[in-house]
Amino acid sequence: MVAALAVAIAVATQEAPRPLGSVIPTTPIPSPPEPIPPAEAIGEIDGVEIDGREVTVTGWAIDLDDPTSREVRVSLDGEFVATVAADTPRPDVDAAHPGRRAGGFVATVALGRGGHRICIFTAPDDDYVTCERIARAGHEGVIITPTDVMVDLVEVVDGGFEVITPCGHRAVIPDGRRVRTTQILIDPGHGGSEVASVGPNGLGEKQLNLDVALRTADALRERGFSVELTRTTDVRHPIAIRAGLANALDPDVFLSLHHNGGAVVRTPVPGTQVYYQHDDPESRRLGGVLYEELFAAASRFPTAWVGNVRDGVSTRLNDEGTDFYGIHRRTPDVTSVITEFLWLSNGPEARLLARDDVRDAEAQALARGIDRWYRTENAGSGYLRPFVDTFDSGGGGFEGCVDPPLS
């Protein structure tokens, strides 16, 4: 599929195919590197139980340079949130570490939106022990099938996994790679029979979305993030299924990546749109940061721009005052954004989007924006007033959906 995608892009540019970003490996991607445990403390997280918006962590710790230490501190997503006693006898650990006395602990802390990283340190010197990434209750994760299709996991059964197929059917598959959670889930919009916009040069949005998504995933992994994609090949996932995958993985960020079509009004600046969830301040902030990065990236390649009054960062509502886009409405506990970079329907912009350096610039902009959202409190810019628009251009449903091979 990657080779076919390269050929499709090359046809639009009249150039030889170039290699694209690498496909997701077949082994789990690690999250950002944990600090290397110093010699002062050792221990393990034995169990994680999640009940709604609370998580209870059990384990043990030994402070190697302070035998009187009987407390551990718990951090959640980089901030200390609790200090608890570590004084439960653990003879099993004592036997494995003669001459050292282990302290068992139980800690319960509250969870917010998205996946989380919980870490344990010995007190009072905050010597690092261990970390574990967790998803909230009810999030079973997904399966990446041997045919590289992401499917929602229902349960582990004898003989394999019961899953929900891309077209919404239940099936049992014999094997696959289970992914329980990830920091970032990228959704290359459309795919399969859903072609979406097509530029005057023949460049299709579904291919372009996938190309940029693969590049963005590579750029984020280079920055140390764990990343998954709803698709890495030309398959169709209706919107309800895409949202289900996001809910199953419980990521920190759900990015639905698109390129726009339809604008005909000339504008002096690049026309890019970002849509955020109406009730999530972090989704709004992420949208503003991503818009800044995308606008700056596009501005490096002057051309005859087009756009409309929605260019900027906004939230689109239905007549009930909730999110119009199913990507947002169906993922209420996941921070999600939709990006529409430039106008593929405009000839000059379509020619830009067919260029390798422009697609790289877009991917790097998305990676920088997500990195800024994680590491800073930047508010972003480009915000517009929320608006109500109930016009539905169609697409994204199950009509005509055909499941791809899963094994």
Coordinates of C-alpha atoms in Angstrom, one line a residue:
M1 CA 0.0 0.0 0.0
V2 CA 2.8 2.4 0.8
A3 CA 4.3 1.9 -2.7
A4 CA 0.9 2.4 -4.2
L5 CA 0.5 5.6 -2.3
A6 CA 3.8 6.9 -3.4
V7 CA 2.8 6.3 -7.0
A8 CA -0.5 8.1 -6.6
I9 CA 1.4 11.2 -5.2
A10 CA 4.0 11.0 -7.9
V11 CA 1.3 11.0 -10.6
A12 CA 0.0 14.3 -9.3
T13 CA 3.5 15.8 -9.3
Q14 CA 4.8 14.2 -12.5
E15 CA 7.8 13.0 -10.5
A16 CA 9.3 9.6 -9.7
P17 CA 7.8 8.0 -6.5
R18 CA 9.6 8.9 -3.3
P19 CA 9.7 6.7 -0.1
L20 CA 7.0 7.7 2.4
G21 CA 7.1 7.7 6.2
S22 CA 7.5 4.2 7.8
V23 CA 4.5 2.1 8.6
I24 CA 3.7 1.3 12.2
P25 CA 6.1 -1.4 13.5
T26 CA 4.7 -4.7 14.6
T27 CA 5.8 -4.3 18.1
P28 CA 4.4 -1.8 20.7
I29 CA 5.8 1.7 20.5
P30 CA 7.3 3.0 23.7
S31 CA 6.2 6.3 25.3
P32 CA 8.8 9.0 25.9
P33 CA 11.8 7.6 27.7
E34 CA 11.4 7.2 31.4
P35 CA 14.2 8.6 33.7
I36 CA 16.8 5.9 34.3
P37 CA 16.2 4.6 37.8
P38 CA 19.1 5.6 40.1
A39 CA 20.6 3.1 42.4
E40 CA 18.8 4.6 45.4
A41 CA 15.4 2.9 44.9
I42 CA 13.8 -0.1 43.4
G43 CA 10.3 -1.4 43.2
E44 CA 7.3 -2.5 41.1
I45 CA 3.7 -1.6 40.3
D46 CA 2.0 -4.9 40.9
G47 CA -1.5 -4.0 40.0
V48 CA -3.7 -1.2 38.5
E49 CA -7.4 -1.1 39.1
I50 CA -9.5 1.6 37.4
D51 CA -13.0 2.5 38.6
G52 CA -14.5 5.3 36.6
R53 CA -12.3 8.3 37.2
E54 CA -10.2 6.8 40.0
V55 CA -7.2 4.5 39.8
T56 CA -5.9 2.3 42.6
V57 CA -2.2 1.3 42.3
T58 CA -0.6 -1.4 44.4
G59 CA 3.1 -2.3 44.6
W60 CA 6.2 -2.2 46.6
A61 CA 9.3 -0.1 47.0
I62 CA 12.7 -0.2 48.7
D63 CA 14.8 2.9 49.4
L64 CA 18.3 1.5 49.1
D65 CA 20.0 4.3 50.9
D66 CA 17.4 5.1 53.5
P67 CA 16.2 2.0 55.4
T68 CA 13.8 4.1 57.5
S69 CA 11.8 5.3 54.5
R70 CA 8.2 4.0 54.7
E71 CA 6.4 6.3 52.2
V72 CA 6.1 6.6 48.5
R73 CA 5.0 9.6 46.4
V74 CA 2.7 9.1 43.4
S75 CA 3.0 11.2 40.3
L76 CA 0.3 11.5 37.6
D77 CA 1.3 12.9 34.2
G78 CA 4.4 14.5 35.7
E79 CA 2.8 16.0 38.8
F80 CA 2.9 14.6 42.4
V81 CA -0.6 13.9 43.5
A82 CA -0.3 11.7 46.6
T83 CA 2.0 10.5 49.4
V84 CA 1.0 7.2 50.9
A85 CA 2.4 4.8 53.5
A86 CA 4.6 2.0 52.2
D87 CA 4.6 -0.2 55.3
T88 CA 2.8 -3.3 54.3
P89 CA 5.0 -6.4 54.9
R90 CA 6.2 -8.0 51.7
P91 CA 8.0 -11.2 52.6
D92 CA 8.0 -12.4 49.0
V93 CA 10.1 -9.3 48.0
D94 CA 12.2 -9.6 51.2
A95 CA 13.2 -13.1 50.1
A96 CA 14.3 -11.9 46.7
H97 CA 16.3 -9.0 48.3
P98 CA 18.0 -10.4 51.4
G99 CA 19.0 -7.8 53.9
R100 CA 16.5 -5.2 52.5
R101 CA 13.0 -4.6 53.9
A102 CA 10.3 -3.9 51.2
G103 CA 7.3 -1.8 51.9
G104 CA 4.0 -2.5 50.2
F105 CA 1.7 0.3 49.3
V106 CA -1.8 1.1 48.0
A107 CA -2.6 4.5 46.4
T108 CA -5.9 5.8 44.9
V109 CA -5.9 9.0 42.8
A110 CA -8.4 10.7 40.5
L111 CA -8.1 10.6 36.8
G112 CA -9.0 13.2 34.2
R113 CA -9.5 12.9 30.4
G114 CA -7.4 10.7 28.2
G115 CA -4.7 8.2 29.0
H116 CA -2.3 8.7 31.9
R117 CA 1.2 7.9 33.1
I118 CA 1.4 7.0 36.8
C119 CA 4.8 6.9 38.5
I120 CA 6.1 5.9 42.0
F121 CA 9.0 7.5 43.9
T122 CA 10.3 6.8 47.4
A123 CA 9.8 9.6 50.0
P124 CA 11.2 12.0 51.2
D125 CA 14.0 12.2 48.5
D126 CA 11.8 11.4 45.5
D127 CA 14.0 8.6 44.3
Y128 CA 12.4 7.2 41.1
V129 CA 11.0 3.6 41.3
T130 CA 8.9 2.9 38.2
C131 CA 6.1 4.1 35.9
E132 CA 3.2 2.6 34.0
R133 CA 0.9 4.0 31.3
I134 CA -2.8 3.4 32.0
A135 CA -6.2 3.9 30.3
R136 CA -9.4 4.5 32.2
A137 CA -12.0 1.8 32.9
G138 CA -13.9 0.3 30.0
H139 CA -11.1 0.8 27.6
E140 CA -10.0 -2.6 26.3
G141 CA -7.7 -1.2 23.6
V142 CA -7.5 -2.3 20.0
I143 CA -6.1 -5.0 17.8
I144 CA -3.8 -4.4 14.8
T145 CA -4.6 -7.3 12.6
P146 CA -2.0 -9.2 10.5
T147 CA -3.4 -7.2 7.5
D148 CA -2.6 -3.9 9.3
V149 CA -6.2 -3.0 10.0
M150 CA -7.0 -1.4 13.4
V151 CA -10.2 -2.9 15.0
D152 CA -11.9 -2.3 18.3
L153 CA -11.4 -5.1 20.8
V154 CA -14.5 -6.5 22.5
E155 CA -12.9 -9.2 24.5
V156 CA -10.3 -11.9 24.5
V157 CA -11.9 -15.2 23.7
D158 CA -10.8 -18.8 23.2
G159 CA -9.2 -18.9 19.8
G160 CA -8.3 -15.2 19.5
F161 CA -10.1 -11.9 19.8
E162 CA -13.7 -10.8 19.4
V163 CA -13.5 -7.5 17.6
I164 CA -15.7 -4.9 15.9
T165 CA -14.8 -4.7 12.2
P166 CA -14.4 -1.5 10.3
C167 CA -18.0 -1.8 9.0
G168 CA -19.4 -2.4 12.5
H169 CA -19.8 -6.2 12.5
R170 CA -18.6 -8.5 15.2
A171 CA -16.0 -11.1 14.3
V172 CA -13.4 -13.4 15.9
I173 CA -9.9 -13.2 14.6
P174 CA -7.2 -15.7 15.6
D175 CA -4.3 -13.3 16.1
G176 CA -3.1 -9.7 16.1
R177 CA -1.2 -7.2 18.1
R178 CA -3.0 -5.7 21.0
V179 CA -2.5 -2.0 21.8
R180 CA -4.0 -1.0 25.1
T181 CA -3.5 2.8 25.0
T182 CA -1.3 5.4 23.3
Q183 CA -0.5 9.1 23.8
I184 CA -1.6 10.2 20.3
L185 CA -4.0 8.6 17.9
I186 CA -3.9 10.0 14.3
D187 CA -6.9 9.6 12.1
P188 CA -6.2 10.0 8.3
G189 CA -9.6 11.1 7.2
H190 CA -11.6 9.1 4.6
G191 CA -10.1 6.0 2.9
G192 CA -11.3 3.1 0.8
S193 CA -14.4 3.9 -1.1
E194 CA -14.6 7.3 0.6
V195 CA -12.4 9.4 -1.7
A196 CA -13.4 12.9 -0.5
S197 CA -11.8 15.9 -2.2
V198 CA -9.8 15.6 -5.4
G199 CA -7.5 18.4 -6.6
P200 CA -7.5 19.6 -10.2
N201 CA -4.2 17.7 -10.6
G202 CA -5.8 14.4 -9.6
L203 CA -4.4 14.3 -6.1
G204 CA -7.0 12.6 -3.8
E205 CA -7.6 13.7 -0.3
K206 CA -7.6 10.2 1.1
Q207 CA -4.1 9.5 -0.2
L208 CA -2.9 12.9 0.9
N209 CA -4.3 12.4 4.4
L210 CA -2.6 9.1 4.8
D211 CA 0.7 10.3 3.5
V212 CA 0.8 13.3 5.9
A213 CA -0.4 11.1 8.8
L214 CA 2.4 8.7 8.3
R215 CA 4.9 11.5 8.2
T216 CA 3.4 13.1 11.3
A217 CA 3.6 9.8 13.2
D218 CA 7.3 9.6 12.4
A219 CA 7.9 13.1 13.5
L220 CA 6.1 12.6 16.8
R221 CA 7.9 9.3 17.5
E222 CA 11.2 11.1 16.9
R223 CA 10.2 13.4 19.7
G224 CA 9.6 10.4 22.0
F225 CA 5.8 10.1 21.8
S226 CA 3.8 6.9 21.4
V227 CA 1.6 7.1 18.3
E228 CA -1.0 4.9 16.6
L229 CA -3.0 5.5 13.4
T230 CA -6.6 4.5 12.8
R231 CA -5.4 3.3 9.3
T232 CA -2.1 2.8 7.7
T233 CA -3.5 1.5 4.4
D234 CA -6.3 2.5 2.1
V235 CA -9.2 1.1 4.1
R236 CA -12.5 2.8 5.1
H237 CA -13.6 3.3 8.7
P238 CA -17.0 5.1 9.2
I239 CA -16.9 7.9 11.7
A240 CA -18.6 5.9 14.4
I241 CA -15.9 3.3 14.1
R242 CA -13.1 5.9 14.2
A243 CA -14.6 7.4 17.3
G244 CA -14.9 3.9 18.8
L245 CA -11.2 3.3 18.2
A246 CA -10.3 6.5 20.0
N247 CA -12.5 5.7 22.9
A248 CA -11.0 2.2 23.1
L249 CA -7.4 3.6 23.2
D250 CA -8.2 6.5 25.5
P251 CA -5.3 8.7 24.0
D252 CA -4.3 12.1 25.2
V253 CA -4.8 13.5 21.7
F254 CA -7.1 12.3 18.9
L255 CA -6.1 14.1 15.7
S256 CA -8.4 13.7 12.7
L257 CA -6.3 14.9 9.7
H258 CA -7.9 16.4 6.6
H259 CA -7.4 18.8 3.6
N260 CA -10.2 21.1 2.6
G261 CA -12.2 21.5 -0.6
G262 CA -14.8 23.9 -2.0
A263 CA -13.5 27.5 -1.3
V264 CA -13.3 29.8 -4.3
V265 CA -12.7 33.3 -2.8
R266 CA -9.1 34.6 -3.2
T267 CA -7.5 35.5 0.1
P268 CA -4.1 37.2 0.9
V269 CA -3.1 34.5 3.4
P270 CA -3.3 30.6 3.6
G271 CA -6.7 29.3 4.4
T272 CA -6.5 26.6 7.1
Q273 CA -9.3 25.5 9.5
V274 CA -9.1 23.7 12.9
Y275 CA -12.2 22.5 14.7
Y276 CA -12.2 21.7 18.5
Q277 CA -14.7 20.2 20.9
H278 CA -17.0 22.9 22.2
D279 CA -16.8 21.9 25.9
D280 CA -13.1 21.0 26.2
P281 CA -10.7 23.9 27.0
E282 CA -7.7 21.7 26.2
S283 CA -9.2 20.8 22.8
R284 CA -9.6 24.5 22.1
R285 CA -6.0 25.2 23.2
L286 CA -4.6 22.4 21.1
G287 CA -6.6 23.7 18.2
G288 CA -5.1 27.2 18.6
V289 CA -1.5 25.9 18.9
L290 CA -1.9 23.6 15.8
Y291 CA -3.4 26.5 13.8
E292 CA -0.4 28.7 14.6
E293 CA 2.0 26.0 13.5
L294 CA 0.1 25.1 10.3
F295 CA -0.4 28.7 9.3
A296 CA 3.3 29.5 9.7
A297 CA 4.2 26.4 7.7
A298 CA 1.9 27.2 4.8
S299 CA 3.2 30.8 4.8
R300 CA 6.6 29.6 3.7
F301 CA 5.2 28.6 0.3
P302 CA 3.5 31.7 -1.2
T303 CA 0.9 31.0 -3.9
A304 CA -2.6 32.1 -5.0
W305 CA -4.6 31.3 -1.8
V306 CA -8.3 30.8 -1.4
G307 CA -10.4 30.5 1.7
N308 CA -13.6 31.4 3.5
V309 CA -14.9 33.0 6.7
R310 CA -14.3 29.8 8.6
D311 CA -10.6 29.8 8.2
G312 CA -9.2 29.8 11.7
V313 CA -10.0 27.9 14.9
S314 CA -13.6 27.4 15.8
T315 CA -16.2 24.9 17.0
R316 CA -19.1 23.8 14.8
L317 CA -22.4 23.1 16.6
N318 CA -25.6 21.4 15.6
D319 CA -29.0 22.9 16.3
E320 CA -29.0 21.3 19.8
G321 CA -25.9 23.2 20.8
T322 CA -23.6 20.2 20.8
D323 CA -20.7 19.3 18.5
F324 CA -21.7 18.8 14.9
Y325 CA -18.8 16.6 14.0
G326 CA -19.1 13.0 15.1
I327 CA -15.4 12.8 15.7
H328 CA -16.0 15.3 18.6
R329 CA -19.5 14.3 19.6
R330 CA -18.7 10.6 19.9
T331 CA -15.5 11.1 22.0
P332 CA -16.6 13.2 24.9
D333 CA -13.8 12.0 27.2
V334 CA -11.0 12.3 24.7
T335 CA -9.3 15.6 23.6
S336 CA -9.9 15.7 19.9
V337 CA -9.3 18.1 17.0
I338 CA -9.9 18.2 13.3
T339 CA -7.4 19.9 11.0
E340 CA -8.2 21.0 7.4
F341 CA -4.9 22.2 5.9
L342 CA -5.2 24.4 2.9
W343 CA -7.7 23.9 0.0
L344 CA -7.0 20.9 -2.2
S345 CA -9.7 22.1 -4.6
N346 CA -7.6 25.1 -5.5
G347 CA -5.2 24.4 -8.3
P348 CA -2.2 26.3 -7.0
E349 CA -2.6 24.8 -3.5
A350 CA -3.1 21.3 -4.9
R351 CA 0.2 21.7 -6.7
L352 CA 1.8 22.7 -3.4
L353 CA 0.2 19.7 -1.5
A354 CA 1.6 17.4 -4.1
R355 CA 5.1 18.4 -3.2
D356 CA 7.2 16.3 -0.8
D357 CA 8.6 19.4 1.1
V358 CA 5.2 20.9 1.7
R359 CA 3.8 17.6 3.1
D360 CA 6.9 17.3 5.3
A361 CA 6.3 20.9 6.5
E362 CA 2.7 20.1 7.4
A363 CA 3.7 17.0 9.3
Q364 CA 6.4 18.8 11.2
A365 CA 4.0 21.6 12.0
L366 CA 1.5 19.1 13.5
A367 CA 4.2 17.5 15.5
R368 CA 5.5 20.8 16.8
G369 CA 2.0 21.9 17.8
I370 CA 1.2 18.7 19.7
D371 CA 4.6 18.9 21.4
R372 CA 3.9 22.5 22.4
W373 CA 0.5 21.5 23.8
Y374 CA 2.1 18.8 26.0
R375 CA 5.1 20.9 27.2
T376 CA 3.7 24.4 27.5
E377 CA 0.6 26.3 28.5
N378 CA 0.5 28.3 25.2
A379 CA -3.0 29.5 24.4
G380 CA -2.6 29.5 20.7
S381 CA -4.4 31.9 18.4
G382 CA -6.7 32.3 15.4
Y383 CA -9.9 31.8 17.4
L384 CA -13.3 32.5 15.9
R385 CA -16.7 32.5 17.5
P386 CA -18.6 29.2 17.7
F387 CA -21.2 28.8 14.9
V388 CA -24.2 26.6 14.2
D389 CA -24.2 24.8 10.8
T390 CA -26.4 21.8 10.3
F391 CA -25.7 21.2 6.6
D392 CA -24.4 17.7 6.1
S393 CA -22.5 17.0 2.9
G394 CA -22.8 13.3 3.5
G395 CA -20.1 10.6 3.9
G396 CA -18.7 9.0 7.0
G397 CA -21.6 6.5 7.5
F398 CA -21.9 2.8 7.0
E399 CA -23.7 2.8 3.7
G400 CA -21.9 0.7 1.1
C401 CA -19.1 -0.2 3.6
V402 CA -17.2 -3.4 2.8
D403 CA -14.9 -5.0 5.4
P404 CA -11.3 -5.5 4.4
P405 CA -9.6 -8.8 5.0
L406 CA -8.6 -9.1 8.7
S407 CA -6.4 -12.2 8.6

